[in-house]
Coordinates of C-alpha atoms and ligand atoms in Angstrom, one line a residue:
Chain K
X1086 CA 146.0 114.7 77.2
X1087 CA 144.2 111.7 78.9
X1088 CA 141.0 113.4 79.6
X1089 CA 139.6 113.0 76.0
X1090 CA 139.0 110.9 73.2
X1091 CA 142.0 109.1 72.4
X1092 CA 141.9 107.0 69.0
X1093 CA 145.1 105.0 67.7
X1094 CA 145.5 102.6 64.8
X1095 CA 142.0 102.4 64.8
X1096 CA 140.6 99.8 61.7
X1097 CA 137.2 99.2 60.9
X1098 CA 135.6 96.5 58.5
X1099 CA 132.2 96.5 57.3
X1100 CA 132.1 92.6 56.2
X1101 CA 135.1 91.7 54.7
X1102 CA 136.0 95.3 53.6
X1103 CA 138.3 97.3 55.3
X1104 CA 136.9 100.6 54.9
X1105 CA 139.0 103.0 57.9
X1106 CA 142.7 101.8 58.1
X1107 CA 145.3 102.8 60.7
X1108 CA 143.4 105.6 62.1
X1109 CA 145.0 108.1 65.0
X1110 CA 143.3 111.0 66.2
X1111 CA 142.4 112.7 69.6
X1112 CA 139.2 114.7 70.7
X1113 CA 140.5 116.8 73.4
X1114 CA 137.4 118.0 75.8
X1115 CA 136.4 121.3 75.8
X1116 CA 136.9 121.8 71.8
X1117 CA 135.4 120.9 68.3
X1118 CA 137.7 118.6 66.8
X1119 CA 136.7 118.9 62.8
X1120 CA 136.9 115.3 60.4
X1121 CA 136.8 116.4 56.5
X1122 CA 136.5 114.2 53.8
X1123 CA 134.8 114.1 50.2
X1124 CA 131.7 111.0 50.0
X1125 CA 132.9 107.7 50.9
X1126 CA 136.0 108.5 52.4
X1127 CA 134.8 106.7 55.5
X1128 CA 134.0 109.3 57.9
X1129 CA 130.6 107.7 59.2
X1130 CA 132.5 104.4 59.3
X1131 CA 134.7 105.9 61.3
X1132 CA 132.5 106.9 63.9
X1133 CA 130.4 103.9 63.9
X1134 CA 134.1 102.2 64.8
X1135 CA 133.9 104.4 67.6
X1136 CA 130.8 103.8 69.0
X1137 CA 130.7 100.3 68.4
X1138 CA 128.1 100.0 66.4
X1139 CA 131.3 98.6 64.1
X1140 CA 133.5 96.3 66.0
X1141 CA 137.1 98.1 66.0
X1142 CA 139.1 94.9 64.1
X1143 CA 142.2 96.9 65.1
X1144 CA 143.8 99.6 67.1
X1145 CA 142.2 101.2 70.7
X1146 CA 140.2 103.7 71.3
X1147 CA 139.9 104.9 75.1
X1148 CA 137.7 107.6 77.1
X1149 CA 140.5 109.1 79.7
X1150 CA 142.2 106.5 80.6
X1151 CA 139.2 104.0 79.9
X1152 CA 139.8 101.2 77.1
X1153 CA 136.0 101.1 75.7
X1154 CA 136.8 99.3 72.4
X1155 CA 135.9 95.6 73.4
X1156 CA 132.5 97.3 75.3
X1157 CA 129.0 97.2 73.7
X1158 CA 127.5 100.1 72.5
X1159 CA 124.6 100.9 74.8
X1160 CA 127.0 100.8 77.4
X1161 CA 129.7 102.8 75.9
X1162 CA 127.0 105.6 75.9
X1163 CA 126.7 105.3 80.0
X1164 CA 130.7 106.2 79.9
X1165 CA 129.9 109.9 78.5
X1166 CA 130.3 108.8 74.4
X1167 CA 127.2 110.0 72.8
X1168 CA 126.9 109.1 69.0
X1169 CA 124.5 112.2 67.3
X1170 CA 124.0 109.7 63.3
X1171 CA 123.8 110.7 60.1
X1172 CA 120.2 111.3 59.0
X1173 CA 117.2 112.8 61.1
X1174 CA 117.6 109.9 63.5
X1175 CA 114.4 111.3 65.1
X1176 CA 111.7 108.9 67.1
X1177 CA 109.0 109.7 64.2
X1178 CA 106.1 108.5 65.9
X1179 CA 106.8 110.1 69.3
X1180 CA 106.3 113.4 70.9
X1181 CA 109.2 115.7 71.5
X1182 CA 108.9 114.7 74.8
X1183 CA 108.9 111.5 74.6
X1184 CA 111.6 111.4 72.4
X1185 CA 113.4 112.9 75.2
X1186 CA 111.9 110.8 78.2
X1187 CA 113.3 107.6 75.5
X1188 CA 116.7 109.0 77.9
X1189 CA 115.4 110.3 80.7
X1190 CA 112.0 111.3 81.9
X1191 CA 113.1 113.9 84.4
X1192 CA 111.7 117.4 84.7
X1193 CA 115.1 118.8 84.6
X1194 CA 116.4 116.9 81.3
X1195 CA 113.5 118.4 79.8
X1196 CA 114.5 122.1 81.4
X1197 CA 117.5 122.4 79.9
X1198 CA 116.6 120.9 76.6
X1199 CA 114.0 123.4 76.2
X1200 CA 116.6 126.3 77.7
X1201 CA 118.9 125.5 75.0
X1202 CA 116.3 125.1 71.8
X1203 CA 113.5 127.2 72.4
X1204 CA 112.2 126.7 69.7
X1205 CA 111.5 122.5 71.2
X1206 CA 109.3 123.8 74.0
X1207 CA 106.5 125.2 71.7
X1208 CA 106.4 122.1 70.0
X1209 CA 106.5 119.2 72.7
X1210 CA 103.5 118.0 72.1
X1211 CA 104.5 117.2 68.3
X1212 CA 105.6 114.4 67.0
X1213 CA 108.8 114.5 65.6
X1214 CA 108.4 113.3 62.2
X1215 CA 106.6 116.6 61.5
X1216 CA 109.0 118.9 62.8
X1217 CA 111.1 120.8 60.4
X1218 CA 114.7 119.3 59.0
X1219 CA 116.4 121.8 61.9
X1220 CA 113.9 121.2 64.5
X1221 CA 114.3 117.8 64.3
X1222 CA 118.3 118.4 64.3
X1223 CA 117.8 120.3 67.7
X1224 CA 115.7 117.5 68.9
X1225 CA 118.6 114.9 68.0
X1226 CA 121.1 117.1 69.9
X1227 CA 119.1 117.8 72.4
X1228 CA 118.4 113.7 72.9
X1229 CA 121.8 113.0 72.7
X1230 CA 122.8 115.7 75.5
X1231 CA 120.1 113.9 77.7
X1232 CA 122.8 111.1 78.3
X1233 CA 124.9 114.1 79.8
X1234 CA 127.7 112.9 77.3
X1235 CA 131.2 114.4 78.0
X1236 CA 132.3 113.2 74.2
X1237 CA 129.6 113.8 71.8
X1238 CA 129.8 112.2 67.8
X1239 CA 128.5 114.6 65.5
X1240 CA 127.6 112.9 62.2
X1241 CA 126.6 115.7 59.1
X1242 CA 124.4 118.2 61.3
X1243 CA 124.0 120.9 58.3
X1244 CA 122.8 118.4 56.0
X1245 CA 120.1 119.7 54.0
X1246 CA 119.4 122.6 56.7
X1247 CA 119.3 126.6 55.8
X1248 CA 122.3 128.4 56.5
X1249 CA 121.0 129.9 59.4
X1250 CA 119.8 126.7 60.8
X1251 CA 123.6 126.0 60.6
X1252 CA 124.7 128.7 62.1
X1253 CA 121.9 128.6 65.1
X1254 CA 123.1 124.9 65.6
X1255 CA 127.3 125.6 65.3
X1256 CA 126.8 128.3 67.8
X1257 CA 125.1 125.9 70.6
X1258 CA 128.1 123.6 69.7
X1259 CA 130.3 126.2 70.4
X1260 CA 128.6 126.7 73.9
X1261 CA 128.5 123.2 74.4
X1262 CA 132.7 123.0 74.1
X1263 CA 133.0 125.9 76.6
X1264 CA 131.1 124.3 78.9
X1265 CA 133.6 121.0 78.8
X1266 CA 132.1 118.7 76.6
X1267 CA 134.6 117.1 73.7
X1268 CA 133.2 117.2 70.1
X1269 CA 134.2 115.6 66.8
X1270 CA 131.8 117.0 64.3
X1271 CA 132.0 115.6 61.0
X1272 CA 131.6 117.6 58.2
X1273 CA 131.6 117.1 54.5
X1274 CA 131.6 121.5 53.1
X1275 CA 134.4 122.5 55.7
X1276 CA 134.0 126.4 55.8
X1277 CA 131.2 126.2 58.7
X1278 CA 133.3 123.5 60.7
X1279 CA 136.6 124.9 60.3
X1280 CA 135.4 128.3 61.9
X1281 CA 134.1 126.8 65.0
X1282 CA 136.6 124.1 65.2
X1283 CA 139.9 124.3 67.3
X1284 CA 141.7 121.2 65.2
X1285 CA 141.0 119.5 61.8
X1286 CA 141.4 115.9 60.2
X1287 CA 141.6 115.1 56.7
X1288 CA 140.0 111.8 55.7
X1289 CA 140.6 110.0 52.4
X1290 CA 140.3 106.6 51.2
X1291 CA 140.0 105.5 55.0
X1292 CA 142.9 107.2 56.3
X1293 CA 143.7 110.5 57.7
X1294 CA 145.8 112.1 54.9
X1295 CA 146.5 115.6 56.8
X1296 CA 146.1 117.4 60.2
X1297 CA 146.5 121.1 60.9
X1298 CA 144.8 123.9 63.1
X1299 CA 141.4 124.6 62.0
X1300 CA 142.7 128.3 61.3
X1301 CA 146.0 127.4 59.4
X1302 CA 143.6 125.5 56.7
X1303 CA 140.8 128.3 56.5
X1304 CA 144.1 130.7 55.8
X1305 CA 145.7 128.2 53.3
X1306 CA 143.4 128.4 50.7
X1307 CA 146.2 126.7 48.2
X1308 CA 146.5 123.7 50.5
X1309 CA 145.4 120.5 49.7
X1310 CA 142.2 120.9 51.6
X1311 CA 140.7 123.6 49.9
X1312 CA 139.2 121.2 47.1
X1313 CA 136.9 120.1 50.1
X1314 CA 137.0 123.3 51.7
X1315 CA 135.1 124.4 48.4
X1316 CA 132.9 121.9 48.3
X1317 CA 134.3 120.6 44.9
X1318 CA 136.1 117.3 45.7
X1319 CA 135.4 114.1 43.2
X1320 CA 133.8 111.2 44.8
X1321 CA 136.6 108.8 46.2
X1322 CA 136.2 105.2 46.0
X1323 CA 138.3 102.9 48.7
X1324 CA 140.7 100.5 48.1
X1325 CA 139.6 97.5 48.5
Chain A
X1061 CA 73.4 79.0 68.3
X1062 CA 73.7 81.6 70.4
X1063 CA 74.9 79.0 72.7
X1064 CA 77.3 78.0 70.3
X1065 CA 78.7 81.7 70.2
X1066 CA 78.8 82.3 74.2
X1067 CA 80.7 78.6 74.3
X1068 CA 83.1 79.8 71.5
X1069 CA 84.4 82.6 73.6
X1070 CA 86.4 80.6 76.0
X1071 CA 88.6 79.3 72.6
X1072 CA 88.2 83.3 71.2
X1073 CA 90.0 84.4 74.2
X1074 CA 92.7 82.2 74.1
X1075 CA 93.1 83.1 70.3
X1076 CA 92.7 87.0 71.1
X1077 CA 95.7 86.4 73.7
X1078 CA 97.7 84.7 71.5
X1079 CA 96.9 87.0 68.8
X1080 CA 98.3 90.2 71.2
X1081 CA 100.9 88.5 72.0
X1082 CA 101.7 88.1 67.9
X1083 CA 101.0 91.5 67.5
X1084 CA 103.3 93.0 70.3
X1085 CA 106.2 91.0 69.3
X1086 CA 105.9 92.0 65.8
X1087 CA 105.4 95.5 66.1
X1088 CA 108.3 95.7 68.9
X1089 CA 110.8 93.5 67.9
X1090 CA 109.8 92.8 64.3
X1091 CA 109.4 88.9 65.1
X1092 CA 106.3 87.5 63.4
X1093 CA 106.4 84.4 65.8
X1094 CA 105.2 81.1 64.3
X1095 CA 106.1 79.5 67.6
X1096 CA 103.9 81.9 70.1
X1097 CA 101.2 78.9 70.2
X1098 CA 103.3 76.0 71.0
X1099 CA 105.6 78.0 73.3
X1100 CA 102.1 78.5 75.8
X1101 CA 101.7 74.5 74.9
X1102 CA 105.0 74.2 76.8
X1103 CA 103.7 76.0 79.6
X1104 CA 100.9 74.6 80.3
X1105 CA 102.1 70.9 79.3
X1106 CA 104.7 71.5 82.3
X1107 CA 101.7 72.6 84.6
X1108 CA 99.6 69.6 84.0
X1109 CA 102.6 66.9 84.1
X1110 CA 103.3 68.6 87.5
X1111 CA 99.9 68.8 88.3
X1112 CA 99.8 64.7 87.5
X1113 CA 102.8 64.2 89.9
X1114 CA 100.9 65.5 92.8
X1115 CA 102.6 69.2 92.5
X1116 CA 99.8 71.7 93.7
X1117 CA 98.5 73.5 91.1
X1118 CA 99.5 77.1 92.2
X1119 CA 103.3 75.4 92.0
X1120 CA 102.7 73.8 89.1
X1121 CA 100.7 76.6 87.4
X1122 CA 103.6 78.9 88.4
X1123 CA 106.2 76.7 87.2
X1124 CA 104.8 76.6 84.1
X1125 CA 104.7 80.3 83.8
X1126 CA 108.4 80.3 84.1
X1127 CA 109.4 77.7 81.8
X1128 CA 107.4 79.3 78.6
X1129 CA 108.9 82.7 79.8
X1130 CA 112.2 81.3 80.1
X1131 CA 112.0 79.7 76.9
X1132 CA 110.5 82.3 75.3
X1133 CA 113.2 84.9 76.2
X1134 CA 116.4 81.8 75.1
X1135 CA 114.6 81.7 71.7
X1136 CA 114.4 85.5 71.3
X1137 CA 117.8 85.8 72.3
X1138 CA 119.2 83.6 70.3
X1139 CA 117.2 84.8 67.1
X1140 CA 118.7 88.5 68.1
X1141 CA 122.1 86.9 68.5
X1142 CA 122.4 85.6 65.0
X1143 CA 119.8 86.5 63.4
X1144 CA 120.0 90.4 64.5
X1145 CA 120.9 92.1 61.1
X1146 CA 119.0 90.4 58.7
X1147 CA 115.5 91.0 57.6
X1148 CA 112.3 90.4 59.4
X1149 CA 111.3 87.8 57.2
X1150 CA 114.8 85.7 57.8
X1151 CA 114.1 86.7 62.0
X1152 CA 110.4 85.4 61.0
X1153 CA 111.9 81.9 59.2
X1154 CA 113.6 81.5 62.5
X1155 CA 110.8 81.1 64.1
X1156 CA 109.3 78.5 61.8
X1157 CA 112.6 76.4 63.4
X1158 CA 111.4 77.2 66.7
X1159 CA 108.1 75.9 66.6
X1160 CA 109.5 72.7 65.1
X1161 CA 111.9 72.2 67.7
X1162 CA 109.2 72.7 70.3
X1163 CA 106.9 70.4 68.4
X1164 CA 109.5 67.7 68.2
X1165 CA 110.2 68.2 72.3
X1166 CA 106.3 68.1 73.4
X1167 CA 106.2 65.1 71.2
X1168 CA 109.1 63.3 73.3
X1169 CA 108.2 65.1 76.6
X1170 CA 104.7 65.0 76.6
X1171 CA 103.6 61.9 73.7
X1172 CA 100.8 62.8 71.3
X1173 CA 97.8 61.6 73.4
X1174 CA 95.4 64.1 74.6
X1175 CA 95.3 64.0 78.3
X1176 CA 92.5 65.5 80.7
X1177 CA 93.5 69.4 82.6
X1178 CA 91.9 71.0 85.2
X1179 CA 90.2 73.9 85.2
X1180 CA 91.8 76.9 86.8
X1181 CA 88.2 78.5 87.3
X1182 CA 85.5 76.3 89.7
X1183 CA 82.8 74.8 87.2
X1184 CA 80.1 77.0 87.8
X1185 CA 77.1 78.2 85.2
X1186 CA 74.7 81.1 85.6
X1187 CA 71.8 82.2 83.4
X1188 CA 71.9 85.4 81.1
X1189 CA 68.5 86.0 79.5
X1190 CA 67.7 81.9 78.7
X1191 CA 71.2 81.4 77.5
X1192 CA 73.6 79.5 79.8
X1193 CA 77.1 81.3 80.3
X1194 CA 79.7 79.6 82.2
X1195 CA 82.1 81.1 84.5
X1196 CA 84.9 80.2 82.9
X1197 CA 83.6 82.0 80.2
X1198 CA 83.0 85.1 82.0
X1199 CA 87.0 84.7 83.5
X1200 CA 88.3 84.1 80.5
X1201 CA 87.1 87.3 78.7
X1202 CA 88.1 89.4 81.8
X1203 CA 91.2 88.1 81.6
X1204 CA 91.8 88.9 77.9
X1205 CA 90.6 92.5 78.4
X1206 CA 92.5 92.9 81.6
X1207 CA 95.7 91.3 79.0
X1208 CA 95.1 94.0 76.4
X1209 CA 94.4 97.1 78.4
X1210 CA 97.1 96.6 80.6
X1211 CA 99.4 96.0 77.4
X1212 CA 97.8 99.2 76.1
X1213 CA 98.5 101.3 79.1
X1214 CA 102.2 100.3 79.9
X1215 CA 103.1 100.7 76.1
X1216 CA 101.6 104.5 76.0
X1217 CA 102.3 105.9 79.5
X1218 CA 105.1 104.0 80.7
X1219 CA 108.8 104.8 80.2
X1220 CA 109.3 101.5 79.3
X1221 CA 106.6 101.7 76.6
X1222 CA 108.1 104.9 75.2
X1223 CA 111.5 102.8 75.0
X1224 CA 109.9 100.2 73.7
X1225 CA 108.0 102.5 70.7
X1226 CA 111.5 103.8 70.3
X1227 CA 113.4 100.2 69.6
X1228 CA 110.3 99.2 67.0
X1229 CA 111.6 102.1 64.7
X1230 CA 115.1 102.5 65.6
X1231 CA 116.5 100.0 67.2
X1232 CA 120.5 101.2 67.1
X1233 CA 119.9 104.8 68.1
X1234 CA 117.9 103.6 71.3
X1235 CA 121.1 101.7 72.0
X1236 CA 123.1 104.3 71.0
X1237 CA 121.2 106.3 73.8
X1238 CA 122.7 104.3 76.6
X1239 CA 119.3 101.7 76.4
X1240 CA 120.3 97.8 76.2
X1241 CA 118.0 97.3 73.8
X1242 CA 118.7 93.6 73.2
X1243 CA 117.9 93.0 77.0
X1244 CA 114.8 94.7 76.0
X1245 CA 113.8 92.4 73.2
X1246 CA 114.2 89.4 75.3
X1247 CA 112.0 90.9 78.0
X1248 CA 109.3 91.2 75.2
X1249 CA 109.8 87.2 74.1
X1250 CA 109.4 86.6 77.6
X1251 CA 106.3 88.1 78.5
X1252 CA 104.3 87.1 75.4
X1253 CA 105.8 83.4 76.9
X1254 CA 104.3 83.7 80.0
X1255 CA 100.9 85.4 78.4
X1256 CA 100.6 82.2 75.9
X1257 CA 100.6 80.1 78.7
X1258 CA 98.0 81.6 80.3
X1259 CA 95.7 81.6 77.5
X1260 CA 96.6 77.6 77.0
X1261 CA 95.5 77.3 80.1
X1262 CA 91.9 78.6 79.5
X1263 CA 91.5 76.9 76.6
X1264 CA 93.2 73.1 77.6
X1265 CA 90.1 72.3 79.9
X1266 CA 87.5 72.7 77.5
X1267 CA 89.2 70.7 74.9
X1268 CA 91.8 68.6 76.2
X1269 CA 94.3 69.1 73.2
X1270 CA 97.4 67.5 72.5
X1271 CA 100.8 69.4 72.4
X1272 CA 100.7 69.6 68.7
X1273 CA 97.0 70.8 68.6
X1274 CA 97.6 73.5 71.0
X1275 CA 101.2 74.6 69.3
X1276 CA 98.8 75.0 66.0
X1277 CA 96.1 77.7 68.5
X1278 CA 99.1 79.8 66.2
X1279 CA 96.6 79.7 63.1
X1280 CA 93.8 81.5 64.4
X1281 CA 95.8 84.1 66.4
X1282 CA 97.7 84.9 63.4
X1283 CA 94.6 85.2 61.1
X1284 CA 93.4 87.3 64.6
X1285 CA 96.9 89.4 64.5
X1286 CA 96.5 90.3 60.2
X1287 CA 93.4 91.5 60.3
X1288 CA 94.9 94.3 63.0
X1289 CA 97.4 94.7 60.5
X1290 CA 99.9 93.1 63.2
X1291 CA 99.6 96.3 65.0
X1292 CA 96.4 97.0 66.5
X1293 CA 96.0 95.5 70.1
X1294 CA 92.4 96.0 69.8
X1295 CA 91.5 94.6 66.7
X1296 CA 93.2 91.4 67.6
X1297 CA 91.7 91.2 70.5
X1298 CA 87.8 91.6 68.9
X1299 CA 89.3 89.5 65.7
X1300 CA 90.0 86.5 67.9
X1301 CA 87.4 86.5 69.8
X1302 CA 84.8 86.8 66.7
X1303 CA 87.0 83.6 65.6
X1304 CA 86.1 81.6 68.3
X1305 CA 82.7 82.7 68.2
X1306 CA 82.0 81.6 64.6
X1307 CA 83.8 78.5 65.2
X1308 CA 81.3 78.5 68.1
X1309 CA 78.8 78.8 65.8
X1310 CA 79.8 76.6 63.7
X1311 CA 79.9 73.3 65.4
X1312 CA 76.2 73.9 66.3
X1313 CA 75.3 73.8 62.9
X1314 CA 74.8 70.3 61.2
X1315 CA 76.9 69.8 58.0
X1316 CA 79.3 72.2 58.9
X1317 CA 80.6 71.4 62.0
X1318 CA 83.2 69.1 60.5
X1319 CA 85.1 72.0 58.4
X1320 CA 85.2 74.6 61.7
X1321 CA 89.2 73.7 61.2
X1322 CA 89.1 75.5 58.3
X1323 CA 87.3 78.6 59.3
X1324 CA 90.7 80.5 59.9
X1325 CA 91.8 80.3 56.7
X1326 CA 88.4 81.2 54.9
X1327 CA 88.7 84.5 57.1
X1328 CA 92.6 85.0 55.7
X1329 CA 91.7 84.7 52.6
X1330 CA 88.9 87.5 52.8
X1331 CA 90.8 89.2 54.9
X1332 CA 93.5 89.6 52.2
X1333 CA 91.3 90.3 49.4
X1334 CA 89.6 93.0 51.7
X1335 CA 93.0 94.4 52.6
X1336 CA 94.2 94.3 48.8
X1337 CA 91.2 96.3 48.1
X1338 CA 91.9 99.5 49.9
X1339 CA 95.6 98.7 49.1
X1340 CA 96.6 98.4 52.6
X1341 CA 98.6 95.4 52.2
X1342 CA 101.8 97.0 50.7
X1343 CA 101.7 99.8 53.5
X1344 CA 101.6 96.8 56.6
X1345 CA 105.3 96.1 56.3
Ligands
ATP1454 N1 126.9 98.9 54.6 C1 128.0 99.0 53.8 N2 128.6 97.9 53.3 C2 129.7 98.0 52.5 N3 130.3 99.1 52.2 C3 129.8 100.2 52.7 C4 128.6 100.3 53.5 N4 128.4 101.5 53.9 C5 129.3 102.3 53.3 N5 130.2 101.5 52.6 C6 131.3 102.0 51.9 O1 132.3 102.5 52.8 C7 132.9 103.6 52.3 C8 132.9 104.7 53.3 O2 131.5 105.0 53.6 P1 131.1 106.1 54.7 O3 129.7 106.1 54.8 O4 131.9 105.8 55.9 O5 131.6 107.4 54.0 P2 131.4 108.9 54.5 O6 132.8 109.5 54.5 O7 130.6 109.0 55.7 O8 130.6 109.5 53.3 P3 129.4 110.6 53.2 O9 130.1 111.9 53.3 O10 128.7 110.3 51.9 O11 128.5 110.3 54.4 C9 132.1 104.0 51.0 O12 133.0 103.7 49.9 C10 130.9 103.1 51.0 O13 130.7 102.7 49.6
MG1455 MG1 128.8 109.7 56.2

């Protein structure tokens, strides 16, 4: 499949620390690719590899048949790679709406941001360091769609939020992959992710240890996932 | 006195210009720039050597223009280029080299002797209620207020200023958004270039300075920028002017007029027990 994402030997340093080594993985469009790991396995690491705001110090990493690892980041965003970080990476000082028109000013953008999160439109006029841990989730997705991205980065979206906050924001998601886009959503408690996900990668120490069908591992509670599927994995530390 | 005060205006805008250009760079691009004065010396240095080879001043005004914003935008690339990740205060140091480097080139450029500038503005006086008011005076706080609302305006309502807002908080999601932010920075360094030159170009006929003199305007405007809290246009702009006007001031007054140097620094040191006071000081970054 050349229409995706398309990740191969991928290794990212931060400073002299090789933190992701040797990493392969696809993020076929039109499904939620899943990446498990306990803390510090290097799933953020990873995604900043991809993005670029990590240089890749090995491997490719391509958009169709684009090469985009040698390209800077706010220009990897113009090919369709949108980047959603970890943390409420809200505008704090600015309106909804601006945080928006930070992308795009246009009537429309703001349309169908407000067509897919309601909840935005009666708060436009707020700035967004006041919004609510999920509001300002749906404002970060919402953002991020502005670019009209056909691969989007999804970086800890539940974190901290109720669980039907999650659910609210797995279902868009889920709407957002039927409509064409490609989505690797990160996730550190698997259940949510796994049951809206099409294929899953297991990160440890860097390195993806294990790949299945997101519905092989939610049936295999005995597999080696499950200790992250329960939420219960130990901390990993990387080699150095 | 009072004549003291009008006449201390013309040096009050050029500090209140100086001081929002101090300001904007160090609330967008978190550069507190030691340099900003002597990077407008530049400017207008270039205008009046042109201006001394026979270059008409429009050229030669224009010319300057470009070499401050030019130079201004080199120096702010260069500081995002390798000085990018670390702190403020290391981006800040840089600076420190910057207005060195510039001192040591007026120096060789330009020699240390003060020479004589035109005025921009006709000489031309008027009466206001039995105090005489020049119209250079007049331009030159037009020009300072036309600086800062127009800064004000494009920062709020613009897209550019919403971008802008953005990058001062978040610099790598606004790039992660598909915005180049570092193009963005240099645009910043360049325009607060081109605006120091301006206001060393009100200034330089009324006192003749050297290069070095000029490049240390930076005093003042940054005493003018703290007591916004390096991020209030406004306050800069009434700070600096009230600077020149005590300075104004000042030189009337027997005795004292010797020390007016030191004025600046008498007002940062209230200014920083005063903002210690209602324990602002930790909260202004
Ligand atoms: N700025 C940094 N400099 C050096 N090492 C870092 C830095 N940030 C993270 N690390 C290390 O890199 C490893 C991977 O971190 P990373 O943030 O990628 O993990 P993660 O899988 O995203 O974890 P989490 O689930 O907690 O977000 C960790 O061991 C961490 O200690
Ligand atoms: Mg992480």
């Amino acid at each position: 499949m050349t229409s995706g994402l398309r990740v191969e030997g991928l290794t990212v340093k931060r400073g002299d620390l090789t933190i992701c080594r040797d990493v392969d993985l696809t993020v076929p469009k039109g499904e939620i690719t899943v990446l498990l790991g306990a803390n510090g396995a290097g799933k953020t690491t990873l995604l900043d590899g991809i993005a670029g705001v990590l240089p890749a110090a090995a491997g490719s990493i391509s958009i169709g048949a684009r090469r985009i690892d040698a390209i800077p980041v706010h220009r990897r965003a113009s090919l369709g790679l949108s980047y959603v970080e970890q943390g409420r990476s809200v505008f704090s000082r600015l309106t909804v709406v601006q945080n928006l028109a930070v992308v795009d000013r246009s009537q429309h953008t703001r349309d169908k941001a407000f067509e897919l999160f309601p909840r935005l439109a009666d708060k436009r006029n707020v700035r967004a360091g006041l919004l609510s841990g999920g509001e300002q989730q749906m404002l970060i997705i919402a953002r991020a769609l502005a670019t009209r991205p056909t691969m989007l980065l999804i970086d800890e979206l539940s974190l901290g939020l109720a669980p039907r906050a999650v659910r609210m924001l797995m279902d868009t998601l889920v709407k957002l992959a039927e409509s064409g886009m490609g989505i690797l959503l990160v996730e550190q408690f698997a259940e949510v992710a796994l049951r809206v996900g099409t294929t899953a990668y297991v990160m440890e120490r860097g390195q993806i240890v294990h790949t299945d069908a997101c519905s092989t591992i939610l049936q295999d509670h005995t597999s080696r996932i499950s200790p992250y599927y329960l939420g219960v994995a130990s901390r990993q530390q990387p080699e150095p | 006195m009072l004549d003291g005060i009008i006449s201390g205006l013309v040096s009050g805008s050029t500090y209140a210009i100086l001081a929002v250009c101090v300001v904007v760079l160090y609330r967008l691009v978190g550069v507190l720039n030691f340099g900003q004065a002597a990077l407008g010396a530049l400017g207008a240095y270039v205008c009046y050597a042109l201006v001394g080879a026979e270059v008409s001043l429009a050229l030669a005004v224009f010319c300057g223009l470009a070499v401050a914003s030019v130079t201004a935008g080199f120096s702010g690339w260069v500081l995002a280029r390798w000085l990018g990740e670390p702190s403020a205060i290391a981006r800040s140091v840089g600076t420190v080299v910057l207005l060195i480097l510039l001192l040591t080139a007026g120096f060789r450029l330009f020699g240390d002797s003060p020479r004589a500038m035109p005025s921009l503005v006709p000489e031309a006086s008027f009466d206001l209620g039995g105090v005489r008011v020049s119209l250079s005076t007049v331009i030159a706080l037009l020009v300072t207020i036309a600086i800062a609302g127009v800064l004000s305006l494009l920062l709020r309502y613009t897209q550019l200023g919403i971008r802008l807002e953005a990058m001062s908080e978040r610099p790598l999601t606004v790039q992660l958004l598909g915005v180049n932010s570092r193009q963005l920075a240099v645009g910043v360094w360049a325009a607060t270039g081109l605006l120091s030159t301006l206001a060393m170009l009100l200034i330089a006929p009324t006192r003749n300075p050297t290069f070095e003199s000029m490049s240390f305007l930076v005093v003042p405007a940054l005493v003018a920028g703290l007591l916004g809290a390096f991020s209030n246009v406004w306050i800069a702009v009434a700070s600096g002017l009230a600077i020149g006007a005590v300075e104004g001031a000042g030189a009337r007054i027997e005795g004292l007029a010797d020390y007016r140097g030191a004025i600046p620094f008498a007002i940062i040191i209230v200014a920083l027990i005063w903002l210690r006071r209602r324990e602002v000081w930790d909260a202004a970054r």
